[in-house]
Coordinates of C-alpha atoms in Angstrom, one line a residue:
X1 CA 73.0 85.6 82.8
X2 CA 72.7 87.9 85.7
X3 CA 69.4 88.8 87.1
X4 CA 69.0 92.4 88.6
X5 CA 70.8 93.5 92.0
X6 CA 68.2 92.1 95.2
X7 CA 68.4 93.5 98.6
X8 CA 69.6 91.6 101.3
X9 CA 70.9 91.9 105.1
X10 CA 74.5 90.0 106.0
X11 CA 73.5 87.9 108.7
X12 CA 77.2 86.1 109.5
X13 CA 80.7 86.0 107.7
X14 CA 83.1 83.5 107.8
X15 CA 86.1 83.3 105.7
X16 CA 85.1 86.0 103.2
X17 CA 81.7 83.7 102.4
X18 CA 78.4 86.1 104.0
X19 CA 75.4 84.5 105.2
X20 CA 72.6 87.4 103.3
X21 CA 69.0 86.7 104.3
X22 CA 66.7 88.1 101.1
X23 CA 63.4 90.2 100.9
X24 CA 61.6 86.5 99.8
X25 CA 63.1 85.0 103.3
X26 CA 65.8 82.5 101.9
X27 CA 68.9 83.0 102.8
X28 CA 72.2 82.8 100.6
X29 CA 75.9 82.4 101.2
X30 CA 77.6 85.1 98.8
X31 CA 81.2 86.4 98.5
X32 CA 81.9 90.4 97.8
X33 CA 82.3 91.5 94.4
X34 CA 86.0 91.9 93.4
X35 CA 85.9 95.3 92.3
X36 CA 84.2 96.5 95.5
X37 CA 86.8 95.0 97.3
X38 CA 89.5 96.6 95.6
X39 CA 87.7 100.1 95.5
X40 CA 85.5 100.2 98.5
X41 CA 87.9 99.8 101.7
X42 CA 85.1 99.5 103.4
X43 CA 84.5 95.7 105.1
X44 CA 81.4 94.2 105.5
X45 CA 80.0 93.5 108.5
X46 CA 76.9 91.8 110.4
X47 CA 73.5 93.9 109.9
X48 CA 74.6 95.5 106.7
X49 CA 72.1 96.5 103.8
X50 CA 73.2 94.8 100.8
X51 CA 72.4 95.0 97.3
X52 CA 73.3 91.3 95.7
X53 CA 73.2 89.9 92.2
X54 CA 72.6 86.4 91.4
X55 CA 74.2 84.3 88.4
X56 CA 71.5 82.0 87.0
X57 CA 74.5 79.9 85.6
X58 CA 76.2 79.5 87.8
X59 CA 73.9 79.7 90.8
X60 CA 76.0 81.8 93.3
X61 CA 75.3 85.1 94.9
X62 CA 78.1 88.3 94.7
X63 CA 77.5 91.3 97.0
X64 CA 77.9 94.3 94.2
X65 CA 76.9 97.4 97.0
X66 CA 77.2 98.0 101.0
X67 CA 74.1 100.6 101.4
X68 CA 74.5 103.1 103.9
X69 CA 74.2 102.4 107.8
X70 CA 72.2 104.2 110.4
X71 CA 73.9 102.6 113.2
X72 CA 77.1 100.9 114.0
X73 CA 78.0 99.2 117.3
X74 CA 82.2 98.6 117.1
X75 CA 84.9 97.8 119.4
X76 CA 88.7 98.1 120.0
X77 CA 90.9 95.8 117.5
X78 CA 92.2 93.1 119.3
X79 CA 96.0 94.0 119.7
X80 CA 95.3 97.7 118.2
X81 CA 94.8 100.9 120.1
X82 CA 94.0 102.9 117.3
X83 CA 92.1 100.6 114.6
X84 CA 88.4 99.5 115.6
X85 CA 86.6 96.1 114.8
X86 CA 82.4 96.8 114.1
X87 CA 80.1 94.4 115.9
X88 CA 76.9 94.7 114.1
X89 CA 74.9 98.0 111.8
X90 CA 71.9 99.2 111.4
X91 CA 70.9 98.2 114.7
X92 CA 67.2 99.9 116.2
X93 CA 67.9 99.3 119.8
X94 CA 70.0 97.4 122.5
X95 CA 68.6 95.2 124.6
X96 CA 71.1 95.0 127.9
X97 CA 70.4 91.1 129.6
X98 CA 71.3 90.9 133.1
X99 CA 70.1 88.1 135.7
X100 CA 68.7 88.9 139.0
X101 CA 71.2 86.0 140.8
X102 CA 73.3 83.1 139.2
X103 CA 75.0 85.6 137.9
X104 CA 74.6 88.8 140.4
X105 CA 74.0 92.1 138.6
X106 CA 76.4 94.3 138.3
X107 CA 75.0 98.0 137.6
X108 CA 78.4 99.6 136.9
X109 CA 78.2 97.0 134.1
X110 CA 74.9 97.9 133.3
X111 CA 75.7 101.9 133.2
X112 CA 79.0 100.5 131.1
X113 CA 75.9 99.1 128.3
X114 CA 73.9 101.9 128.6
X115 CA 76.4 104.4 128.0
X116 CA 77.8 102.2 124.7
X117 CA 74.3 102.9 123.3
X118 CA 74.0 106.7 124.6
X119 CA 77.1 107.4 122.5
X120 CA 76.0 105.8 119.3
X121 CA 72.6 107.2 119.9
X122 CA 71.3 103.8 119.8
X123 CA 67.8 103.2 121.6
X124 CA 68.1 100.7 125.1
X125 CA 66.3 98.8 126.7
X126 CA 66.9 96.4 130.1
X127 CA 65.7 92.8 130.7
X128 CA 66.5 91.8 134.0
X129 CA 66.0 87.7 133.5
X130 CA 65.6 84.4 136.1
X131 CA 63.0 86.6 138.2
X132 CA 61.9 83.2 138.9
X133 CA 65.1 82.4 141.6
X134 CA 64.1 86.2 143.7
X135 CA 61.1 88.3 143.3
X136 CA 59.2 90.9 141.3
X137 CA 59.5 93.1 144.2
X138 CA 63.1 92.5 144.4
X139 CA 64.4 93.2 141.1
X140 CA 61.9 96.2 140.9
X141 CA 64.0 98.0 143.7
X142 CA 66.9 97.3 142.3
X143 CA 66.2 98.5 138.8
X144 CA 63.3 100.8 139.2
X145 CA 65.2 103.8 139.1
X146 CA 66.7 103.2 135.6
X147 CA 62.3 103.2 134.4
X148 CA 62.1 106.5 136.0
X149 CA 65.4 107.7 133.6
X150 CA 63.4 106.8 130.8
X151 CA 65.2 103.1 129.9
X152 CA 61.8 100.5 129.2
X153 CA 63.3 96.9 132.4
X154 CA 61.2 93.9 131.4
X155 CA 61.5 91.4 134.3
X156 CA 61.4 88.2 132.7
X157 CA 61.5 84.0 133.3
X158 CA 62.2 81.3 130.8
X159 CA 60.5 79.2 133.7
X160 CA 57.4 80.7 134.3
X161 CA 57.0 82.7 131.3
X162 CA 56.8 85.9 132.9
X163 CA 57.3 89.2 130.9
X164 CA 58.1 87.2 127.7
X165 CA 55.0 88.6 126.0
X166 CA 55.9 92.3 127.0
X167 CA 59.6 91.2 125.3
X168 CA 58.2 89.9 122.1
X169 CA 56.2 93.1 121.3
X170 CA 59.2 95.1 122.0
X171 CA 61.4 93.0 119.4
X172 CA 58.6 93.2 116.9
X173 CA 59.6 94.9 113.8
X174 CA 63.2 95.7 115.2
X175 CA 67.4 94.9 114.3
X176 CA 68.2 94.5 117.8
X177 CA 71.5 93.6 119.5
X178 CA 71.5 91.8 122.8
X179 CA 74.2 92.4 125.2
X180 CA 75.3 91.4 128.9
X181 CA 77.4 89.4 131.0
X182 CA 77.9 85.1 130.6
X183 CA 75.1 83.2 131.9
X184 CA 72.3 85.7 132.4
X185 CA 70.5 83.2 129.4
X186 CA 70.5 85.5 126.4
X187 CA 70.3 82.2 124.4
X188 CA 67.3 81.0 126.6
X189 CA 66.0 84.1 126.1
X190 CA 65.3 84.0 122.7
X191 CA 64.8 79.8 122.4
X192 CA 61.8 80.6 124.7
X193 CA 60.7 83.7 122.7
X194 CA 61.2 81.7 119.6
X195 CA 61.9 78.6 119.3
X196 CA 62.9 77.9 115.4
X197 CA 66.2 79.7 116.1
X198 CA 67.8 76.9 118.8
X199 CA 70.2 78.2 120.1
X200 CA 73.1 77.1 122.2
X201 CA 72.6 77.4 126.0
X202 CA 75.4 77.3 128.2
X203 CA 75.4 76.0 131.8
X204 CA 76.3 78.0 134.4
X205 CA 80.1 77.3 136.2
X206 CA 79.1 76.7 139.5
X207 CA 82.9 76.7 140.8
X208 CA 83.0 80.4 139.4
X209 CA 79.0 81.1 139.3
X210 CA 79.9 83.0 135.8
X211 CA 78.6 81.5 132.4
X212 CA 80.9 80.1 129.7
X213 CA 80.5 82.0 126.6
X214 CA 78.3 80.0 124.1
X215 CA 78.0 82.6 120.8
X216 CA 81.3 82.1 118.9
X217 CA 80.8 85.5 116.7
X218 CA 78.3 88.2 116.4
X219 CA 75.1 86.2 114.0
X220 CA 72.0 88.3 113.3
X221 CA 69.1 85.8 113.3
X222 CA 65.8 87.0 110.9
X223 CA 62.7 86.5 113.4
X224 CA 59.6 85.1 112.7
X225 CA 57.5 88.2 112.9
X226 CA 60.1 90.7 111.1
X227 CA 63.1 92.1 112.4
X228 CA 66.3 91.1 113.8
X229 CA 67.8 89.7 116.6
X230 CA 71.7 89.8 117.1
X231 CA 73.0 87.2 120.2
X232 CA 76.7 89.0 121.2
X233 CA 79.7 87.2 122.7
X234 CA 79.0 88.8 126.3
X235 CA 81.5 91.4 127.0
X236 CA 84.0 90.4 124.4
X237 CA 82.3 92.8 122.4
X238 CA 81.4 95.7 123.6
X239 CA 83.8 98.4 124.9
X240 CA 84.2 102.4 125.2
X241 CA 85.2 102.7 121.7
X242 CA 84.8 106.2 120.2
X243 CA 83.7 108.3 123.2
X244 CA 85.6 111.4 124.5
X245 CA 85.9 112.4 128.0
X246 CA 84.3 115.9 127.7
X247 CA 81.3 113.5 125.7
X248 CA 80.7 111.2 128.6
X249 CA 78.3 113.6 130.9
X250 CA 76.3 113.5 128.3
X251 CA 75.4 109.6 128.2
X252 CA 73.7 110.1 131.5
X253 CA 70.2 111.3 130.8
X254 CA 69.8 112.3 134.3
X255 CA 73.0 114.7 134.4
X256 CA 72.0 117.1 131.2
X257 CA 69.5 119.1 133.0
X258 CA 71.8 120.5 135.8
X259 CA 75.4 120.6 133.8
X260 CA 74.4 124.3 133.3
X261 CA 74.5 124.7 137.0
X262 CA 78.1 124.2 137.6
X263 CA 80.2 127.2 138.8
X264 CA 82.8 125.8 136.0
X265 CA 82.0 125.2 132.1
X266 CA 84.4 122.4 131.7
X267 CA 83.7 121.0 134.7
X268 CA 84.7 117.4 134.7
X269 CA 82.3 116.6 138.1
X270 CA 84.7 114.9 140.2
X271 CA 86.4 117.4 142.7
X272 CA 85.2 120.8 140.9
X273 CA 83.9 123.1 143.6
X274 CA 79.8 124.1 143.3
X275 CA 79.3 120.7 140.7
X276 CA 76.3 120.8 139.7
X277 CA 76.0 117.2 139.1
X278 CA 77.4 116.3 142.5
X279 CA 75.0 118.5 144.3
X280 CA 72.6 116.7 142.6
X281 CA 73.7 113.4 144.0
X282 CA 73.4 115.2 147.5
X283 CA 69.7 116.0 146.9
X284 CA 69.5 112.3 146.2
X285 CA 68.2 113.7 142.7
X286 CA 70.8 111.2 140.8
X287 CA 71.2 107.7 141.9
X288 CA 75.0 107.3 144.1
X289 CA 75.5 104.5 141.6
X290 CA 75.3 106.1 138.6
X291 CA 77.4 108.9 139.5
X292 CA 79.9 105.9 140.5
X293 CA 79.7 104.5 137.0
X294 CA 80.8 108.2 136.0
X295 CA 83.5 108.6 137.9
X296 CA 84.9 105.2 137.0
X297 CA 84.1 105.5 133.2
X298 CA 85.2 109.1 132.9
X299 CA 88.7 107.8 134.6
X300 CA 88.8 104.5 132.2
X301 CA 88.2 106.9 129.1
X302 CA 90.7 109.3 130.4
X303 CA 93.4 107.1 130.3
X304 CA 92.8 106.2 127.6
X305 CA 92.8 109.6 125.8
X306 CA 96.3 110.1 127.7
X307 CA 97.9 106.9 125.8
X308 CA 96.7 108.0 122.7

């Protein structure tokens, strides 16, 4: 006997077998329904809404529905230049991790994460971790100005405790993705904001001063006080996946209110005479850095458009 279909989010799949976490908190390995398989063409993947049913005979779980996603987070196929691989759905926000030192931050990464989560109009926010080894003051310099575009930066310390609170109100509630280098302690992160879900911690290389990678695969992890929390493999799986050149101005917050203001309408601010943007980086009204980022992302996502 079947009982009636249950909702459930895929936490984790391995081998065709899905980790789904149900409404009553257990969580069940099932396997997709043949038929969907056959008919679908869709693939499941990490943070999808399910509908399940559950054999009483026979005890096992079958995934009979994908429900639709709000969000998806995906990146090139490995060895494909055309095909794409999804990271995790029906995520709320990103939360971008980066370390003050052991590793150093690196804000063209940083503009690299923000502008993944501009383009699949997916929430961020930045945690700049190990305050502890520098200072408030410090890392407020640094990343103050990404506050004033809007982006929430906790400054937080596994060691001292600082900014965790802030943190665990934020995740409250939310399916959130965390992304960022090796070694800025993602996995401390979250052993420290919760402790049930033990995570592996990797050391930091001091020979390289850049973490080894200690997530094997994208797992969303159900957290105590509702929500979601998905640890990523560090940059392995994030990229530039589905944005278009002429798109990319746009994933700069700061940049929309003057592109009107260039003497060109497909101005792709780099060398057009009377920019808009790039007089605005003259007034000191856009950070240098950012428009860096630009210009190095708009060149990165131009090439690609040209192999294509």
């Amino acid at each position: 006997m079947t009982a009636a279909p249950v909702h459930g989010v895929v936490l984790q799949g391995t081998g065709g077998v899905y980790q789904i976490h149900l409404a009553d908190g257990t969580t069940q390995a099932g396997a997709m329904r043949g038929r969907l398989k056959r008919e679908g063409g869709v693939k499941i993947a990490v943070g999808d809404d399910v509908l399940v049913e559950h054999d009483q005979a026979t005890g096992g779980w079958t995934i009979v529905e994908i429900l639709p996603r709000r969000s998806r987070l995906a990146r090139r196929a490995p060895g494909s230049a055309h095909m794409e691989r999804i990271v995790v759905t029906n995520v709320d926000q990103v939360v971008v991790v980066f370390a003050m030192v052991r590793p150093e931050p690196n804000a063209k990464m940083l503009d690299r994460f923000l502008v993944v989560a501009e383009t699949n109009d997916v929430a961020a926010r930045i945690v700049i971790n190990k305050v502890d080894l520098d200072s408030r003051r410090a890392a407020e310099e640094l990343f103050g100005g990404y506050a004033a575009l809007g982006y929430p930066v906790h400054y937080t310390s596994t060691v001292t405790g600082d900014g965790l609170p802030e943190l665990l109100e934020a995740l409250r509630g939310r399916v959130s993705a965390l992304s960022g280098p090796s070694g800025v302690g993602k996995s401390s992160l979250l052993n420290a904001l919760y402790p049930g879900l033990d995570l592996r911690v990797g050391a930091i290389s001091e020979s390289v001063n850049k973490g080894r990678h200690t997530t094997v695969g994208a797992r969303m992890h159900p957290l105590p006080r509702g929500g979601y929390v998905v640890d990523t493999p560090g940059l392995r799986e994030v990229g530039l996946w589905g944005i278009a050149a002429r798109d990319l101005e746009r994933c700069f917050p700061e940049f929309v209110a003057v592109l009107g203001t260039c003497r060109f309408a497909d101005c792709r601010h780099l060398s057009e005479p009377e920019c808009g943007v790039r007089s605005a980086v003259d007034a000191g009204r856009i950070m240098p850095s950012r428009y860096e980022s630009y210009v190095k992302l708009r060149e990165e996502v131009e090439e690609v458009e040209r192999t294509w």
